[in-house]
PDB file of C-alpha atoms in Angstrom:
ATOM      1  CA  UNK A 570     187.269 124.815 312.286  1.00 70.00           C
ATOM      2  CA  UNK A 571     186.621 125.668 308.624  1.00 73.00           C
ATOM      3  CA  UNK A 572     189.919 127.545 308.452  1.00 81.00           C
ATOM      4  CA  UNK A 573     191.783 124.712 310.166  1.00 79.00           C
ATOM      5  CA  UNK A 574     190.430 122.139 307.697  1.00 79.00           C
ATOM      6  CA  UNK A 575     191.236 124.441 304.778  1.00 82.00           C
ATOM      7  CA  UNK A 576     194.799 124.798 306.044  1.00 85.00           C
ATOM      8  CA  UNK A 577     195.039 121.051 306.496  1.00 82.00           C
ATOM      9  CA  UNK A 578     193.923 120.500 302.879  1.00 83.00           C
ATOM     10  CA  UNK A 579     196.670 122.934 301.876  1.00 85.00           C
ATOM     11  CA  UNK A 580     199.143 120.620 303.639  1.00 85.00           C
ATOM     12  CA  UNK A 581     199.863 123.108 306.401  1.00 86.00           C
ATOM     13  CA  UNK A 582     201.836 121.237 309.064  1.00 87.00           C
ATOM     14  CA  UNK A 583     200.718 123.724 311.724  1.00 89.00           C
ATOM     15  CA  UNK A 584     197.076 122.753 311.091  1.00 88.00           C
ATOM     16  CA  UNK A 585     197.902 119.062 311.540  1.00 89.00           C
ATOM     17  CA  UNK A 586     199.777 119.899 314.745  1.00 91.00           C
ATOM     18  CA  UNK A 587     196.830 121.954 316.039  1.00 90.00           C
ATOM     19  CA  UNK A 588     194.490 118.999 315.468  1.00 88.00           C
ATOM     20  CA  UNK A 589     196.957 116.685 317.184  1.00 91.00           C
ATOM     21  CA  UNK A 590     197.200 118.999 320.189  1.00 91.00           C
ATOM     22  CA  UNK A 591     193.436 119.398 320.442  1.00 89.00           C
ATOM     23  CA  UNK A 592     192.319 115.794 320.004  1.00 91.00           C
ATOM     24  CA  UNK A 593     195.117 113.271 320.483  1.00 92.00           C
ATOM     25  CA  UNK A 594     194.723 112.989 324.273  1.00 93.00           C
ATOM     26  CA  UNK A 595     190.991 112.361 323.962  1.00 92.00           C
ATOM     27  CA  UNK A 596     191.611 109.777 321.231  1.00 93.00           C
ATOM     28  CA  UNK A 597     194.078 107.931 323.473  1.00 92.00           C
ATOM     29  CA  UNK A 598     191.438 107.968 326.224  1.00 91.00           C
ATOM     30  CA  UNK A 599     188.838 106.484 323.873  1.00 90.00           C
ATOM     31  CA  UNK A 600     191.257 103.776 322.714  1.00 90.00           C
ATOM     32  CA  UNK A 601     192.248 102.942 326.314  1.00 90.00           C
ATOM     33  CA  UNK A 602     188.631 102.812 327.462  1.00 89.00           C
ATOM     34  CA  UNK A 603     187.591 100.585 324.590  1.00 85.00           C
ATOM     35  CA  UNK A 604     190.492  98.190 325.206  1.00 87.00           C
ATOM     36  CA  UNK A 605     189.844  98.190 328.964  1.00 86.00           C
ATOM     37  CA  UNK A 606     186.179  97.313 328.362  1.00 84.00           C
ATOM     38  CA  UNK A 607     187.344  94.375 326.207  1.00 81.00           C
ATOM     39  CA  UNK A 608     190.056  93.314 328.705  1.00 81.00           C
ATOM     40  CA  UNK A 609     192.744  93.762 326.062  1.00 79.00           C
ATOM     41  CA  UNK A 610     196.133  95.350 326.467  1.00 80.00           C
ATOM     42  CA  UNK A 611     197.379  97.124 323.352  1.00 82.00           C
ATOM     43  CA  UNK A 612     199.177 100.403 322.722  1.00 86.00           C
ATOM     44  CA  UNK A 613     196.428 103.042 322.899  1.00 89.00           C
ATOM     45  CA  UNK A 614     198.753 105.836 321.765  1.00 91.00           C
ATOM     46  CA  UNK A 615     199.727 103.890 318.662  1.00 90.00           C
ATOM     47  CA  UNK A 616     196.079 103.255 317.732  1.00 90.00           C
ATOM     48  CA  UNK A 617     195.170 106.905 318.307  1.00 92.00           C
ATOM     49  CA  UNK A 618     198.192 108.089 316.328  1.00 91.00           C
ATOM     50  CA  UNK A 619     197.268 105.814 313.445  1.00 90.00           C
ATOM     51  CA  UNK A 620     193.679 107.122 313.497  1.00 91.00           C
ATOM     52  CA  UNK A 621     194.904 110.736 313.474  1.00 92.00           C
ATOM     53  CA  UNK A 622     197.314 109.999 310.615  1.00 90.00           C
ATOM     54  CA  UNK A 623     194.488 108.418 308.621  1.00 89.00           C
ATOM     55  CA  UNK A 624     192.297 111.469 309.185  1.00 91.00           C
ATOM     56  CA  UNK A 625     195.048 113.936 308.216  1.00 89.00           C
ATOM     57  CA  UNK A 626     195.938 112.015 305.043  1.00 87.00           C
ATOM     58  CA  UNK A 627     192.336 111.703 303.954  1.00 87.00           C
ATOM     59  CA  UNK A 628     191.556 115.335 304.764  1.00 86.00           C
ATOM     60  CA  UNK A 629     194.584 116.431 302.727  1.00 85.00           C
ATOM     61  CA  UNK A 630     193.253 114.352 299.824  1.00 83.00           C
ATOM     62  CA  UNK A 631     189.949 116.219 299.905  1.00 82.00           C
ATOM     63  CA  UNK A 632     187.851 113.704 301.821  1.00 83.00           C
ATOM     64  CA  UNK A 633     185.326 114.981 304.385  1.00 80.00           C
ATOM     65  CA  UNK A 634     184.203 118.081 302.430  1.00 78.00           C
ATOM     66  CA  UNK A 635     181.082 118.487 304.594  1.00 78.00           C
ATOM     67  CA  UNK A 636     182.900 118.331 307.919  1.00 79.00           C
ATOM     68  CA  UNK A 637     181.955 121.625 309.436  1.00 71.00           C
ATOM     69  CA  UNK A 638     182.045 121.702 313.220  1.00 77.00           C
ATOM     70  CA  UNK A 639     183.909 120.345 316.221  1.00 80.00           C
ATOM     71  CA  UNK A 640     181.223 117.806 317.115  1.00 82.00           C
ATOM     72  CA  UNK A 641     181.299 116.268 313.633  1.00 83.00           C
ATOM     73  CA  UNK A 642     185.091 116.195 313.709  1.00 86.00           C
ATOM     74  CA  UNK A 643     185.152 114.559 317.142  1.00 88.00           C
ATOM     75  CA  UNK A 644     182.573 111.970 316.037  1.00 87.00           C
ATOM     76  CA  UNK A 645     184.694 111.109 313.012  1.00 88.00           C
ATOM     77  CA  UNK A 646     187.898 110.870 315.066  1.00 91.00           C
ATOM     78  CA  UNK A 647     186.052 108.703 317.606  1.00 90.00           C
ATOM     79  CA  UNK A 648     184.954 106.246 314.910  1.00 90.00           C
ATOM     80  CA  UNK A 649     188.414 106.144 313.307  1.00 90.00           C
ATOM     81  CA  UNK A 650     190.036 105.479 316.687  1.00 92.00           C
ATOM     82  CA  UNK A 651     187.692 102.647 317.631  1.00 91.00           C
ATOM     83  CA  UNK A 652     188.084 101.075 314.187  1.00 90.00           C
ATOM     84  CA  UNK A 653     191.872 101.163 314.545  1.00 90.00           C
ATOM     85  CA  UNK A 654     191.613  99.467 317.939  1.00 89.00           C
ATOM     86  CA  UNK A 655     189.249  96.811 316.554  1.00 88.00           C
ATOM     87  CA  UNK A 656     191.635  96.139 313.656  1.00 85.00           C
ATOM     88  CA  UNK A 657     194.533  95.720 316.065  1.00 84.00           C
ATOM     89  CA  UNK A 658     192.463  93.459 318.300  1.00 82.00           C
ATOM     90  CA  UNK A 659     191.486  91.331 315.308  1.00 80.00           C
ATOM     91  CA  UNK A 660     195.092  91.044 314.204  1.00 77.00           C
ATOM     92  CA  UNK A 661     196.106  90.070 317.721  1.00 75.00           C
ATOM     93  CA  UNK A 662     193.355  87.452 318.019  1.00 69.00           C
ATOM     94  CA  UNK A 663     193.448  86.158 314.457  1.00 61.00           C
ATOM     95  CA  UNK A 664     191.913  82.700 314.508  1.00 44.00           C
ATOM     96  CA  UNK A 665     189.036  80.875 312.834  1.00 35.00           C
ATOM     97  CA  UNK A 666     186.285  82.142 315.068  1.00 43.00           C
ATOM     98  CA  UNK A 667     186.492  85.837 315.833  1.00 39.00           C
ATOM     99  CA  UNK A 668     183.764  86.988 318.169  1.00 44.00           C
ATOM    100  CA  UNK A 669     183.262  90.598 319.271  1.00 44.00           C
ATOM    101  CA  UNK A 670     180.337  91.794 321.319  1.00 48.00           C
ATOM    102  CA  UNK A 671     178.622  94.940 320.090  1.00 49.00           C
ATOM    103  CA  UNK A 672     178.365  98.175 322.021  1.00 52.00           C
ATOM    104  CA  UNK A 673     174.767  97.346 322.963  1.00 53.00           C
ATOM    105  CA  UNK A 674     175.992  94.457 325.131  1.00 58.00           C
ATOM    106  CA  UNK A 675     178.228  96.700 327.213  1.00 57.00           C
ATOM    107  CA  UNK A 676     177.386  97.920 330.686  1.00 58.00           C
ATOM    108  CA  UNK A 677     176.483 101.643 330.804  1.00 57.00           C
ATOM    109  CA  UNK A 678     179.658 102.481 332.737  1.00 58.00           C
ATOM    110  CA  UNK A 679     181.789 100.715 330.097  1.00 57.00           C
ATOM    111  CA  UNK A 680     179.976 102.596 327.327  1.00 53.00           C
ATOM    112  CA  UNK A 681     180.755 105.847 329.111  1.00 56.00           C
ATOM    113  CA  UNK A 682     184.425 104.862 329.411  1.00 54.00           C
ATOM    114  CA  UNK A 683     184.574 104.158 325.685  1.00 53.00           C
ATOM    115  CA  UNK A 684     182.567 107.078 324.377  1.00 52.00           C
ATOM    116  CA  UNK A 685     183.157 109.771 326.975  1.00 50.00           C
ATOM    117  CA  UNK A 686     180.668 112.614 326.781  1.00 45.00           C
ATOM    118  CA  UNK A 687     180.298 112.686 322.981  1.00 50.00           C
ATOM    119  CA  UNK A 688     178.164 111.207 321.562  1.00 52.00           C
ATOM    120  CA  UNK A 689     175.504 110.596 324.187  1.00 53.00           C
ATOM    121  CA  UNK A 690     174.981 106.797 324.517  1.00 56.00           C
ATOM    122  CA  UNK A 691     171.218 107.298 324.716  1.00 61.00           C
ATOM    123  CA  UNK A 692     171.300 109.024 321.332  1.00 58.00           C
ATOM    124  CA  UNK A 693     173.477 106.265 319.859  1.00 56.00           C
ATOM    125  CA  UNK A 694     171.097 103.604 321.221  1.00 62.00           C
ATOM    126  CA  UNK A 695     168.056 105.445 319.843  1.00 65.00           C
ATOM    127  CA  UNK A 696     169.567 105.834 316.378  1.00 64.00           C
ATOM    128  CA  UNK A 697     170.785 102.233 316.342  1.00 67.00           C
ATOM    129  CA  UNK A 698     167.336 101.056 317.499  1.00 71.00           C
ATOM    130  CA  UNK A 699     165.636 102.930 314.662  1.00 70.00           C
ATOM    131  CA  UNK A 700     168.062 101.562 312.081  1.00 73.00           C
ATOM    132  CA  UNK A 701     167.769  97.919 313.052  1.00 74.00           C
ATOM    133  CA  UNK A 702     164.052  97.961 313.863  1.00 75.00           C
ATOM    134  CA  UNK A 703     162.961  96.531 310.509  1.00 76.00           C
ATOM    135  CA  UNK A 704     165.790  93.991 310.160  1.00 85.00           C
ATOM    136  CA  UNK A 705     165.571  90.305 310.990  1.00 88.00           C
ATOM    137  CA  UNK A 706     168.040  88.856 313.493  1.00 89.00           C
ATOM    138  CA  UNK A 707     170.621  87.691 310.916  1.00 92.00           C
ATOM    139  CA  UNK A 708     170.682  91.054 309.140  1.00 90.00           C
ATOM    140  CA  UNK A 709     171.077  92.792 312.504  1.00 88.00           C
ATOM    141  CA  UNK A 710     174.151  90.662 313.145  1.00 89.00           C
ATOM    142  CA  UNK A 711     175.475  91.311 309.622  1.00 91.00           C
ATOM    143  CA  UNK A 712     174.991  95.084 310.091  1.00 86.00           C
ATOM    144  CA  UNK A 713     176.658  95.064 313.521  1.00 82.00           C
ATOM    145  CA  UNK A 714     179.690  93.096 312.279  1.00 86.00           C
ATOM    146  CA  UNK A 715     180.070  95.294 309.185  1.00 84.00           C
ATOM    147  CA  UNK A 716     179.946  98.454 311.304  1.00 77.00           C
ATOM    148  CA  UNK A 717     182.625  96.947 313.552  1.00 76.00           C
ATOM    149  CA  UNK A 718     184.881  96.748 310.511  1.00 78.00           C
ATOM    150  CA  UNK A 719     184.588  93.088 309.545  1.00 84.00           C
ATOM    151  CA  UNK A 720     185.054  92.297 305.851  1.00 89.00           C
ATOM    152  CA  UNK A 721     182.402  90.289 303.996  1.00 91.00           C
ATOM    153  CA  UNK A 722     184.417  87.072 304.073  1.00 92.00           C
ATOM    154  CA  UNK A 723     184.919  87.415 307.842  1.00 91.00           C
ATOM    155  CA  UNK A 724     181.193  88.011 308.377  1.00 92.00           C
ATOM    156  CA  UNK A 725     180.515  84.950 306.254  1.00 93.00           C
ATOM    157  CA  UNK A 726     182.749  82.785 308.468  1.00 91.00           C
ATOM    158  CA  UNK A 727     181.441  84.311 311.692  1.00 89.00           C
ATOM    159  CA  UNK A 728     177.784  83.659 310.834  1.00 92.00           C
ATOM    160  CA  UNK A 729     178.328  80.446 308.847  1.00 93.00           C
ATOM    161  CA  UNK A 730     176.651  81.829 305.732  1.00 94.00           C
ATOM    162  CA  UNK A 731     177.930  82.311 302.201  1.00 94.00           C
ATOM    163  CA  UNK A 732     179.695  85.498 301.174  1.00 93.00           C
ATOM    164  CA  UNK A 733     176.994  86.006 298.519  1.00 94.00           C
ATOM    165  CA  UNK A 734     174.378  85.958 301.301  1.00 94.00           C
ATOM    166  CA  UNK A 735     176.363  88.565 303.229  1.00 94.00           C
ATOM    167  CA  UNK A 736     176.542  90.786 300.132  1.00 94.00           C
ATOM    168  CA  UNK A 737     172.809  90.368 299.477  1.00 94.00           C
ATOM    169  CA  UNK A 738     172.000  91.136 303.133  1.00 93.00           C
ATOM    170  CA  UNK A 739     174.178  94.267 303.056  1.00 91.00           C
ATOM    171  CA  UNK A 740     172.434  95.431 299.881  1.00 90.00           C
ATOM    172  CA  UNK A 741     169.006  94.820 301.472  1.00 88.00           C
ATOM    173  CA  UNK A 742     170.084  96.617 304.656  1.00 85.00           C
ATOM    174  CA  UNK A 743     171.223  99.657 302.636  1.00 84.00           C
ATOM    175  CA  UNK A 744     167.955  99.648 300.697  1.00 83.00           C
ATOM    176  CA  UNK A 745     165.924  99.478 303.917  1.00 78.00           C
ATOM    177  CA  UNK A 746     167.923 102.280 305.526  1.00 76.00           C
ATOM    178  CA  UNK A 747     167.709 104.464 302.435  1.00 74.00           C
ATOM    179  CA  UNK A 748     163.932 103.895 302.233  1.00 70.00           C
ATOM    180  CA  UNK A 749     163.494 104.839 305.891  1.00 61.00           C
ATOM    181  CA  UNK A 750     165.622 107.971 305.341  1.00 52.00           C
ATOM    182  CA  UNK A 751     163.460 108.971 302.339  1.00 49.00           C
ATOM    183  CA  UNK A 752     160.254 108.431 304.348  1.00 42.00           C
ATOM    184  CA  UNK A 753     161.377 110.547 307.284  1.00 42.00           C
TER     185      UNK A 753
END
């Protein structure tokens, strides 16, 4: 993995092809599962290809210096893929009130279809539970929407609060999460 990432940073096309061969099929599966769970029909291969292209470009530019193993790489590719799907869904459904449910509202079988075997949904739920434990209901919603890829102005519209309130809530959320990380 370290060698593959080094080669990718050196703009080795064979390294990019090796990543494509190893992960593209799984990324398409994640995109398809996520869209199926949302009852949306989009091009899963296009979303996965866009996510892979984003990863390759950023890796070539020196991003992800601490990426060291296959699990970390798969987790990153998983997040990039789901974010690409969400962006495409938002573009498709662009209207005044955009409403997405969060992963916590999904049935366990739908979560499994979206996430596959990595990461374990129980682990995701436990981590998410710890992170939002100290937040009030509005900040939980702000955090969830931000993690789904919404911009501050979209969160503001969605929750009917000012953009300044969204920014303040995000700052307070970061402070709370950093404090809990320092305590642990």
